[in-house]
Coordinates of C-alpha atoms in Angstrom, one line a residue:
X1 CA 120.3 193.9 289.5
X2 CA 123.2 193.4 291.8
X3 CA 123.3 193.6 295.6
X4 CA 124.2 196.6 296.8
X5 CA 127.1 196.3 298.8
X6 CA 129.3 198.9 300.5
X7 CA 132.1 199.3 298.3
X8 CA 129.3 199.1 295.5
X9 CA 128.1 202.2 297.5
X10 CA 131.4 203.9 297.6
X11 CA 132.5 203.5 294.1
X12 CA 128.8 205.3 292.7
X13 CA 129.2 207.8 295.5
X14 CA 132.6 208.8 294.5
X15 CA 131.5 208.8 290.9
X16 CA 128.6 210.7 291.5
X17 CA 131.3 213.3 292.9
X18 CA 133.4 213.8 290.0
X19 CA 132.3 216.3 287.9
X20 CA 134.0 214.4 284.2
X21 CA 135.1 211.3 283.2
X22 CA 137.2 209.4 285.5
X23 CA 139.1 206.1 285.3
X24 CA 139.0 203.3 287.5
X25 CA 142.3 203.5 288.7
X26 CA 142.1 207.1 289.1
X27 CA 138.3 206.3 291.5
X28 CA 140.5 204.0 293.2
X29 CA 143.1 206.3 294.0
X30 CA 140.4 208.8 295.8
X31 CA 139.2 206.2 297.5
X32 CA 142.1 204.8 298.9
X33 CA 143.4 208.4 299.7
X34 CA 139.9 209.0 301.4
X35 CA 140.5 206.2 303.8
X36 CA 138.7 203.5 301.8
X37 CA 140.3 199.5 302.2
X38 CA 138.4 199.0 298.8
X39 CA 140.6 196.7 296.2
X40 CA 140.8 198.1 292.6
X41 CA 139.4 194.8 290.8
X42 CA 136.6 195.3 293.4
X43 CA 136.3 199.2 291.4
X44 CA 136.5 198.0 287.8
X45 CA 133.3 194.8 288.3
X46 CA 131.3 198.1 290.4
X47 CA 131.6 200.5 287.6
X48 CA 131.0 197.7 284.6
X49 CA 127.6 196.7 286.6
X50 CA 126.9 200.5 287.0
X51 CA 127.6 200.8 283.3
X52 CA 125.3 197.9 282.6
X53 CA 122.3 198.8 284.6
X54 CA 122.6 202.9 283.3
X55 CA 123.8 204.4 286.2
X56 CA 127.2 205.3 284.8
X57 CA 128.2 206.5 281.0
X58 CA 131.6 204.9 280.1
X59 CA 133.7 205.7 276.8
X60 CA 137.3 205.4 276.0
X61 CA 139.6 207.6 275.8
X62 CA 142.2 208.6 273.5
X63 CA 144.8 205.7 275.0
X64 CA 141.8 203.1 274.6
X65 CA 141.5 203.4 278.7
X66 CA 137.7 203.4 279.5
X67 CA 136.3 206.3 281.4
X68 CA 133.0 206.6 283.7
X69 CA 130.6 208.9 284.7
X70 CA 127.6 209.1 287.0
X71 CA 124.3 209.6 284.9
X72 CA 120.7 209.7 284.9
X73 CA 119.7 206.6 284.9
X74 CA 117.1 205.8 281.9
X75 CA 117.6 208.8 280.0
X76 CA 118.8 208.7 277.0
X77 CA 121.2 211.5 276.8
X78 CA 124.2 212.9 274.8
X79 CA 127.3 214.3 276.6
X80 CA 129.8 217.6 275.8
X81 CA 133.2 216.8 276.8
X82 CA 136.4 219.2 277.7
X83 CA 139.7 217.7 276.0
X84 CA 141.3 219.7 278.4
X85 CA 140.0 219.4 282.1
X86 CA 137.0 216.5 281.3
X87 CA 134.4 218.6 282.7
X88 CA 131.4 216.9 281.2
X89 CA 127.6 218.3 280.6
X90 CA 124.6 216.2 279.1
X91 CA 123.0 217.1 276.3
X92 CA 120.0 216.8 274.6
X93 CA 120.4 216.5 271.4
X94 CA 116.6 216.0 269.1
X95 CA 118.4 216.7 265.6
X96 CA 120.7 214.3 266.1
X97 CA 117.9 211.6 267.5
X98 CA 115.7 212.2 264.5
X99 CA 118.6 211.5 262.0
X100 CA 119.5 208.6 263.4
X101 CA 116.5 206.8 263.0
X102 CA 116.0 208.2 259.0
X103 CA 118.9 207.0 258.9
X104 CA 119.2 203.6 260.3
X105 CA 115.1 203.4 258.3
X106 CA 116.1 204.4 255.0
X107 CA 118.9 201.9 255.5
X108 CA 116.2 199.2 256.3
X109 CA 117.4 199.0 260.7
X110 CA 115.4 198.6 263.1
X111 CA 116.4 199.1 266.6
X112 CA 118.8 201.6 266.1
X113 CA 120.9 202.6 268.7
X114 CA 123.6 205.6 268.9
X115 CA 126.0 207.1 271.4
X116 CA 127.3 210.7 270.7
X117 CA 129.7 212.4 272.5
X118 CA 130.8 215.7 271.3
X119 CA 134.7 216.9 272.5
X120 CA 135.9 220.2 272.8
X121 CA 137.3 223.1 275.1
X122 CA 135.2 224.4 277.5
X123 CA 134.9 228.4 278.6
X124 CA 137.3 228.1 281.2
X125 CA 139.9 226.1 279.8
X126 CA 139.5 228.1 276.5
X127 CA 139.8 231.5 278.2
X128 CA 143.1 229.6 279.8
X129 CA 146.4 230.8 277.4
X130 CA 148.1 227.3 278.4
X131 CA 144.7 225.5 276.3
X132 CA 144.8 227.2 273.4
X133 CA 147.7 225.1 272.0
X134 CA 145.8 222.0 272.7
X135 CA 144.4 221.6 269.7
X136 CA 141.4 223.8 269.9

């Protein structure tokens, strides 16, 4: 477990306030618009230690850029995922938990491990006109 430091602080804070996905440029940017002196490697080593110790989910997005969000730490947890405005909502998700394991069993795994993210459109940007030609 790292230190806590403050810019460790303000980088989970200001993740913790984002409602989706985010970058680490784009956390940087708020930070540094919000007054903040903190230096973007300084951002990327907080969010891959977050990452590490389950305090952040991270995936990558469509351009291969990695994306974070604040979680609940030791839960294991699946997430649903706008395309369109990243609003993000965990998920539980048993079905997909108990095929996993058959699966990785009758395969002869142990250990099995599995991420699961679904994407889509959620009620507000699908009620939006402008979202409907965005692949829906």
């Amino acid at each position: 477990m790292k230190r806590n430091t403050w810019q460790r602080e303000a980088v989970r804070d200001a993740l913790g306030s984002n409602e989706g996905f985010v970058s680490a440029q784009g956390l940087h940017q708020g930070l540094r618009e919000a007054g903040s002196s903190i230096g973007l490697a300084t951002v990327y080593r907080a969010l891959a230690d977050l990452a590490t110790e389950g305090e952040a989910d991270s995936l990558q997005s469509d351009q291969g850029e990695s994306l974070y969000r604040a979680c609940t730490p030791g839960q294991h947890h699946h997430h649903l995922i706008c395309r369109n405005c990243g609003l993000t909502v965990e998920i539980e998700a048993d079905a997909v938990e108990a095929w996993a394991h058959e699966v990785a069993s009758d395969n002869g795994f142990t250990q099995a491990s599995h991420i699961v993210d679904v994407f889509g459109l959620c009620a507000r940007c699908s009620a939006s006109p402008a979202a409907l030609g965005h692949g829906a």
